[in-house]
Amino acid sequence: MTTTSTPAARYYNGETAEVQDVAVRVTTQELVIYRPTGAEVVARWPIAEVAVLGDTQHEVVPPVVRRGSDARLIVEDPQLRNTLASLVPALHALTPQPVAVGRRIAVFSSAIIAMVGVFWGVLDYGTEYAAPFLPHSLQERLGETVLDDLLADKEECEGEAGLAAINRLANDLAQEAGYSHPITVHIVEGGPVNAFTLPGGILVFYSDLITQAKDSSQVAGVVAHEIGHVVHYHPTKGLVRAYGMDLLLKLVSGGYSEMMSTVGGGGSLLLALRNGRSAERQADTTGVDLLERRGLRADGVSTFFQQLMEKEPKDAAAAAGIWSSHPPTAERIEATKRPATGRPAFSSAEWQALRNVCK
Amino acid sequence: MSNSTSPWAQAAPPAVGQTIAPGTPWAPDPTPSRPVYDGRLGELYAIYLRHLALMLVTLGWSRFWGRTNIRRYVWSHLSVLGDRFEYRGRGRELLIGFLFALLLIAVWIGLMWLVWLYVFHEKPAANFGMFDLFSLSVALIGFPLAYVGHYAGLRYRLSRTRWRGIRCGMAGSAWTYGALATGLHFANATTAYLLTPLVSVNLARPRIANTRFGTLPFVFAGRAGDIYGRYIGYYFLNIVAWIAAGVAVFAAVGGTIEGLGISSDDFLKLLSAPSLNTVLLILVLAFAAYIVFGLLILPLRCWWQAYLLRYLVTHSRAGNVLFTTAITTRQMWGFLVLNYLIILLTLGIGWPLVMHRTMKLISAQLWIYGVPNGQEIRQPADRGPGYGEGLLDMFDVTGV
């Protein structure tokens, strides 16, 4: 088993940066590397010690090496590579393999698109079902972290009777919905006229919302709406989705996430908004429903929106629901309209205490 | 090159004791060559897309191996004097580097937690949360650490790069470089960026002069003084360009408003309660302003960057091998601006195209004069770091 060839390879000795044009001969025992002119032997590598570094898919010429040495044999000539690969099993990786580039690109692109779709779907629908199963203690801790951050430079109102009143109503409504964990309401001094919910059953009200409310039913309406968010786990779902979208973006952009977040942010914003709107509708419906089930006055939600709409400057875009995480106000008023019947949610003493919670 | 700092002049006299027969007149080897890049865009895409698909499956944990494969492809398609480069890094090494950096951050968090517990916790004036303390400390150490990571990453990549079977390498301390870079950038920022040539040259020097091919060190002979004249020109042209762009934009906005027959009172009213049309108009104007600024400011920046790169390349050498480039402002535009836009507009999918364009640019624009003396360059004893790029990965500043 002998073969000879004309110079079709280069030899690096691994000790210096010298380069030699060489020819290669394969015997039963050895790979003989020699100078084509004069046939001076440059190196003899035992067959058992030769190997190929890398593969033809990523490297044009995977170097042939003798194990334990830095020397290299570089064979560019495809014919010689085929010969070597056929004679020495350890050099099989040298065989030049045609790569079906178009097919590979098509396969991987489809795989990526399919996986992005699956990832998105899991994120969008999966969180819907998975969020309630997250341990409550974890959700609570998550909420408290955000709360600490949000309240860092704000004054909290500490009127005991007022806080007790709003906490009592919030927990009543949550129990009515079958939510088994306690609710904690925080009241922050000042504006805007707003309230929000954090993971783990934490509600935050701004005191302006309470002082500017026409009557207690409006505040009760907002409490009910926020409890709607709590029992549907909206804040937890939102956080999980935002985190997931961030991860997805990082993966498909191949690590250019910082640069991409400006542009790609649009995608996650879109998702957040869409979920935002359906979540608001769900919270509205649930809130009104909870008030009615307890026999309480349930017109507060719609009159609160009415009041908001009268006060706010008419922004065409916002009124049309564009660029807004909440559905158009008019639509929500219509959907939550209820007669002004039923017991008041707060006793008059409770309502007084709540009005004065910041004093 | 009449410049006295030019390596073309410095490379000339052979050192005493060099193995050149006495009496042989030394002349620089005038044989020019260029690197050759024979990679194909399609093949690079096939590898890149496979990497992305695996990233999705493994939630990003395959990136160390993906990056390694891409490097192997790019390195092996680049050749100098007929010999291809080799990349022999391993995904495992990058993973270990990443885990190490993760550990470092974890230790740091622990340390900050202790500081918070004993210094700030339950003190009357402590409106200072654990989270605040941590973000502040990261902001403070992150900047220098990014430079340290940059240098260490370069060292790792060089130590895994071979040419003619010989390992490259990088001497010097990454921490010294980090300190130097932080100090210089801070000084530059506090002096209205008038120190830029000093910063550029003094940060290029450690990176170039510490680079080794085997036992052969690179030499950098640049001096900030050489490029100050051009920089001052660029500096003031830049100011003029900003003013011109500002005037142009204001004139355009004013003209549009007057053209629509709106008084300034009406205009303010429009802004206080914007309609959908107003918002769209403002967006269009903002985009126009961006274009005007881009057309005036960015070419100027590319003009300076091309000059700086030409200077740095022509003032570097490896033994008696000299380098030069004639990269133009337009090519720099393609490299800096166009490449950025490709990445941005394709959401990152254009990355292989950018890599391909960059390698083509290098192979077309880098001229190498002379041939290294292979017998004198020996394999280094140092094998380089055992793992790599953890810090670099942490700060997300690396593509490949």
Coordinates of C-alpha atoms in Angstrom, one line a residue, chain A residues 2-359:
Chain A
T2 CA 2.1 2.8 -1.3
T3 CA 1.2 6.0 -3.0
T4 CA 3.3 8.9 -4.2
S5 CA 2.3 12.4 -5.2
T6 CA 3.6 15.7 -6.5
P7 CA 3.9 18.6 -4.1
A8 CA 0.3 19.3 -3.2
A9 CA 0.7 19.9 0.5
R10 CA 2.4 22.3 2.9
Y11 CA 4.2 21.3 6.0
Y12 CA 4.6 23.4 9.2
N13 CA 7.1 21.9 11.7
G14 CA 5.3 23.3 14.7
E15 CA 8.6 24.7 16.2
T16 CA 9.3 27.6 13.8
A17 CA 7.2 29.5 11.3
E18 CA 8.9 27.9 8.4
V19 CA 6.8 26.5 5.6
Q20 CA 7.8 23.7 3.2
D21 CA 6.1 22.5 0.1
V22 CA 6.0 18.7 0.5
A23 CA 4.6 15.5 -1.0
V24 CA 3.1 12.7 1.0
R25 CA 3.4 9.0 0.8
V26 CA 1.4 6.5 2.8
T27 CA 2.9 3.2 3.8
T28 CA 1.3 0.5 6.0
Q29 CA 2.9 2.0 9.1
E30 CA 3.6 5.6 8.3
L31 CA 2.7 8.9 6.7
V32 CA 5.9 9.9 5.0
I33 CA 6.3 13.6 4.4
Y34 CA 9.1 14.4 2.0
R35 CA 10.5 17.1 -0.3
P36 CA 9.4 16.5 -3.8
T37 CA 12.8 17.5 -5.1
G38 CA 15.5 15.2 -3.9
A39 CA 13.0 13.1 -2.0
E40 CA 14.5 14.2 1.4
V41 CA 12.2 13.0 4.2
V42 CA 10.9 15.8 6.3
A43 CA 8.8 13.8 8.8
R44 CA 7.6 10.3 9.4
W45 CA 4.3 10.1 11.2
P46 CA 3.1 6.7 12.5
I47 CA -0.4 6.1 11.1
A48 CA -1.7 5.4 14.6
E49 CA -0.8 8.9 15.7
V50 CA -2.3 11.0 12.9
A51 CA -5.5 12.9 13.2
V52 CA -7.5 15.6 11.6
L53 CA -8.4 18.8 13.5
G54 CA -11.8 20.2 12.9
D55 CA -14.1 19.3 10.0
T56 CA -14.7 20.3 6.4
Q57 CA -18.0 21.9 7.2
H58 CA -16.3 24.8 9.0
E59 CA -12.7 24.7 7.7
V60 CA -11.5 24.8 4.2
V61 CA -8.5 22.7 5.0
P62 CA -8.7 20.9 8.3
P63 CA -5.0 20.4 9.3
V64 CA -3.6 16.9 9.6
V65 CA -1.5 16.6 12.8
R66 CA 0.5 14.1 14.6
R67 CA -0.9 13.8 18.1
G68 CA 1.1 15.6 20.8
S69 CA 2.9 17.8 18.3
D70 CA 2.3 21.3 16.9
A71 CA 3.4 20.3 13.4
R72 CA 0.8 20.4 10.7
L73 CA 0.3 19.0 7.2
I74 CA -2.0 21.2 5.1
V75 CA -3.5 19.4 2.1
E76 CA -5.4 21.8 -0.2
D77 CA -5.5 19.4 -3.2
P78 CA -8.8 17.6 -3.2
Q79 CA -7.5 14.6 -5.1
L80 CA -4.7 14.0 -2.6
R81 CA -7.2 14.5 0.3
N82 CA -9.5 11.9 -1.2
T83 CA -6.5 9.5 -1.6
L84 CA -5.3 10.1 2.0
A85 CA -8.8 9.7 3.4
S86 CA -9.4 6.4 1.5
L87 CA -6.0 5.0 2.6
V88 CA -6.0 6.1 6.3
P89 CA -9.3 5.7 8.2
A90 CA -8.2 8.3 10.8
L91 CA -8.0 10.9 8.0
H92 CA -11.5 10.2 6.8
A93 CA -12.6 13.7 7.8
L94 CA -10.4 15.1 5.1
T95 CA -12.8 14.1 2.3
P96 CA -14.1 17.2 0.7
Q97 CA -17.8 17.2 1.1
P98 CA -20.1 19.3 -1.1
V99 CA -22.4 21.4 1.1
A100 CA -25.9 22.0 -0.1
V101 CA -25.9 25.6 1.1
G102 CA -29.3 26.5 -0.3
R103 CA -31.0 23.6 1.3
R104 CA -29.3 24.1 4.7
I105 CA -30.3 27.8 4.7
A106 CA -33.9 26.9 3.9
V107 CA -34.0 24.2 6.6
F108 CA -32.5 26.3 9.3
S109 CA -34.6 29.4 8.4
S110 CA -37.8 27.4 8.6
A111 CA -36.6 25.8 11.8
I112 CA -35.9 29.3 13.3
I113 CA -39.3 30.7 12.1
A114 CA -41.1 27.7 13.5
M115 CA -39.3 27.9 16.8
V116 CA -39.9 31.6 17.1
G117 CA -43.6 30.9 16.5
V118 CA -43.6 28.2 19.1
F119 CA -41.7 30.3 21.6
W120 CA -44.1 33.2 21.0
G121 CA -47.1 30.9 21.4
V122 CA -45.8 29.4 24.6
L123 CA -45.1 32.8 25.9
D124 CA -48.5 34.2 24.9
Y125 CA -50.7 31.4 25.9
G126 CA -48.5 29.4 28.3
T127 CA -48.2 32.2 30.8
E128 CA -52.0 32.4 30.8
Y129 CA -52.1 28.9 32.4
A130 CA -48.8 28.7 34.1
A131 CA -48.8 32.0 36.1
P132 CA -51.3 30.8 38.8
F133 CA -49.0 27.9 39.5
L134 CA -46.0 30.1 40.4
P135 CA -45.5 29.8 44.2
H136 CA -47.3 32.7 45.9
S137 CA -44.3 33.5 48.0
L138 CA -42.2 34.1 44.9
Q139 CA -44.9 36.3 43.3
E140 CA -45.1 38.2 46.6
R141 CA -41.3 38.7 46.7
L142 CA -41.3 39.9 43.1
G143 CA -44.1 42.4 43.8
E144 CA -42.4 43.7 46.9
T145 CA -39.1 44.3 45.0
V146 CA -41.0 46.4 42.5
L147 CA -42.9 48.1 45.2
D148 CA -39.7 49.1 47.1
D149 CA -38.3 50.5 43.9
L150 CA -41.5 52.4 43.1
L151 CA -42.0 53.9 46.6
A152 CA -38.4 54.8 47.1
D153 CA -39.0 58.6 47.0
K154 CA -42.7 58.7 47.7
E155 CA -44.7 59.3 50.9
E156 CA -47.0 56.5 51.9
C157 CA -50.3 57.4 53.7
E158 CA -50.7 55.7 57.1
G159 CA -54.2 56.5 58.4
E160 CA -54.9 53.2 60.1
A161 CA -58.7 53.3 59.8
G162 CA -58.6 54.3 56.1
L163 CA -56.1 51.6 55.2
A164 CA -58.2 49.0 57.2
A165 CA -61.3 50.0 55.2
I166 CA -59.8 49.7 51.8
N167 CA -57.9 46.5 52.7
R168 CA -61.2 45.0 54.1
L169 CA -63.0 45.7 50.8
A170 CA -60.1 44.4 48.7
N171 CA -59.9 41.1 50.7
D172 CA -63.7 40.7 50.7
L173 CA -63.8 41.0 46.9
A174 CA -60.8 38.7 46.4
Q175 CA -62.4 36.0 48.6
E176 CA -65.6 36.4 46.6
A177 CA -63.5 35.5 43.5
G178 CA -62.1 32.4 45.4
Y179 CA -58.6 34.0 45.6
S180 CA -57.0 32.3 48.6
H181 CA -54.1 34.7 49.4
P182 CA -54.2 38.0 51.4
I183 CA -54.4 41.3 49.5
T184 CA -52.3 44.3 50.7
V185 CA -53.3 47.8 49.7
H186 CA -50.8 50.7 49.8
I187 CA -51.8 54.3 49.4
V188 CA -49.2 56.8 48.0
E189 CA -49.6 60.5 48.6
G190 CA -50.3 62.6 45.5
G191 CA -51.1 61.8 41.9
P192 CA -51.8 60.9 39.2
V193 CA -55.4 59.7 39.5
N194 CA -54.4 56.1 39.1
A195 CA -54.0 52.7 40.8
F196 CA -52.1 49.6 39.8
T197 CA -51.5 46.0 40.8
L198 CA -48.2 44.2 41.4
P199 CA -47.6 40.5 41.5
G200 CA -48.5 38.7 44.8
G201 CA -51.7 40.6 45.5
I202 CA -50.2 44.0 46.1
L203 CA -52.4 47.0 45.2
V204 CA -51.1 50.6 45.0
F205 CA -53.5 53.5 45.0
Y206 CA -52.6 57.2 44.6
S207 CA -54.4 59.4 47.1
D208 CA -55.5 61.8 44.4
L209 CA -57.8 59.0 43.1
I210 CA -59.5 58.9 46.5
T211 CA -59.8 62.6 47.1
Q212 CA -61.0 63.3 43.6
A213 CA -63.6 60.5 43.5
K214 CA -67.2 61.8 43.6
D215 CA -68.3 59.1 46.0
S216 CA -67.2 55.9 47.6
S217 CA -68.6 53.7 44.8
Q218 CA -66.0 55.0 42.4
V219 CA -63.2 54.0 44.7
A220 CA -64.9 50.7 45.2
G221 CA -65.2 50.3 41.5
V222 CA -61.4 50.8 41.0
V223 CA -60.6 48.4 43.9
A224 CA -62.9 45.8 42.2
H225 CA -61.1 46.4 38.9
E226 CA -57.7 45.9 40.5
I227 CA -58.9 42.8 42.2
G228 CA -59.9 41.6 38.8
H229 CA -56.2 42.0 37.8
V230 CA -55.1 40.1 40.9
V231 CA -57.4 37.1 40.4
H232 CA -56.4 36.8 36.8
Y233 CA -52.7 37.0 37.7
H234 CA -52.2 39.8 35.1
P235 CA -49.1 41.4 36.7
T236 CA -47.2 38.1 37.0
K237 CA -48.2 37.2 33.5
G238 CA -47.0 40.6 32.2
L239 CA -43.6 40.3 33.9
V240 CA -43.1 36.7 32.6
R241 CA -44.0 37.8 29.1
A242 CA -41.7 40.8 29.2
Y243 CA -38.8 38.7 30.4
G244 CA -39.6 36.0 27.7
M245 CA -39.8 38.5 24.9
D246 CA -36.5 40.0 26.0
L247 CA -34.9 36.5 25.9
L248 CA -36.4 35.7 22.5
L249 CA -35.1 39.0 21.1
K250 CA -31.6 38.2 22.5
L251 CA -31.6 34.8 20.9
V252 CA -32.8 35.6 17.4
S253 CA -30.6 38.8 17.1
G254 CA -27.6 36.7 18.0
G255 CA -26.6 38.8 20.9
Y256 CA -27.2 42.2 19.4
S257 CA -29.9 42.8 21.9
E258 CA -28.7 46.2 23.2
M259 CA -28.7 47.7 19.8
M260 CA -31.8 45.9 18.8
S261 CA -33.9 46.8 21.8
T262 CA -34.6 50.2 20.3
V263 CA -36.2 48.6 17.2
G264 CA -37.2 45.2 18.5
G265 CA -38.8 46.8 21.5
G266 CA -41.7 47.4 19.2
G267 CA -42.5 43.7 19.1
S268 CA -42.7 43.2 22.8
L269 CA -44.6 46.5 23.2
L270 CA -47.1 45.2 20.8
L271 CA -47.5 42.0 22.7
A272 CA -47.7 43.8 26.0
L273 CA -50.3 46.2 24.7
R274 CA -52.5 43.6 23.2
N275 CA -52.4 41.6 26.4
G276 CA -52.8 44.9 28.2
R277 CA -56.1 45.7 26.5
S278 CA -57.6 42.2 26.8
A279 CA -56.5 42.2 30.5
E280 CA -58.2 45.5 31.1
R281 CA -61.4 44.3 29.6
Q282 CA -61.2 41.1 31.7
A283 CA -60.5 43.1 34.9
D284 CA -63.4 45.5 34.2
T285 CA -65.8 42.6 33.7
T286 CA -64.6 40.7 36.7
G287 CA -64.6 43.8 38.9
V288 CA -68.2 44.7 38.2
D289 CA -69.2 41.1 38.5
L290 CA -67.6 40.7 42.0
L291 CA -69.3 43.9 43.2
E292 CA -72.7 42.6 42.0
R293 CA -72.2 39.2 43.5
R294 CA -71.7 40.8 46.9
G295 CA -74.8 43.0 46.4
L296 CA -72.7 46.2 46.3
R297 CA -73.2 49.2 44.2
A298 CA -71.5 48.5 40.9
D299 CA -71.8 51.7 38.9
G300 CA -68.5 53.1 40.2
V301 CA -66.3 51.8 37.4
S302 CA -68.3 53.4 34.6
T303 CA -68.9 56.7 36.5
F304 CA -65.2 56.8 37.3
F305 CA -64.3 56.5 33.6
Q306 CA -66.9 59.1 32.7
Q307 CA -65.3 61.5 35.1
L308 CA -61.8 60.7 33.7
M309 CA -63.0 61.3 30.2
E310 CA -64.5 64.7 31.1
K311 CA -61.3 65.8 32.8
E312 CA -58.7 64.6 30.4
P313 CA -57.8 66.7 27.3
K314 CA -59.2 65.1 24.2
D315 CA -56.3 63.3 22.6
A316 CA -57.5 61.9 19.3
A317 CA -55.1 59.0 19.4
A318 CA -55.8 58.0 22.9
A319 CA -59.6 58.3 22.5
A320 CA -59.3 56.1 19.4
G321 CA -57.3 53.6 21.4
I322 CA -54.2 53.9 19.4
W323 CA -50.9 53.7 21.4
S324 CA -52.7 52.9 24.5
S325 CA -52.6 49.9 26.7
H326 CA -56.2 50.5 27.8
P327 CA -59.2 50.0 25.5
P328 CA -61.0 53.2 24.4
T329 CA -62.6 54.8 27.4
A330 CA -66.0 55.2 25.7
E331 CA -66.2 51.5 25.1
R332 CA -65.3 50.7 28.7
I333 CA -68.0 53.0 30.0
E334 CA -70.5 51.3 27.9
A335 CA -69.4 47.8 28.9
T336 CA -69.4 48.5 32.7
K337 CA -72.5 50.6 32.9
R338 CA -74.7 49.4 35.8
P339 CA -77.6 50.9 37.7
A340 CA -76.8 52.9 40.9
T341 CA -78.5 50.3 43.2
G342 CA -77.1 48.0 45.9
R343 CA -75.4 48.6 49.2
P344 CA -72.5 51.0 49.4
A345 CA -69.1 49.2 49.5
F346 CA -67.9 51.4 52.4
S347 CA -69.8 52.4 55.5
S348 CA -69.9 56.2 55.9
A349 CA -67.4 56.0 58.7
E350 CA -65.0 53.9 56.6
W351 CA -65.4 56.3 53.7
Q352 CA -64.6 59.3 56.0
A353 CA -61.5 57.5 57.3
L354 CA -60.4 56.6 53.7
R355 CA -60.8 60.2 52.6
N356 CA -58.5 61.3 55.5
V357 CA -56.0 58.5 55.1
C358 CA -53.1 60.8 54.3
K359 CA -53.8 63.4 57.0

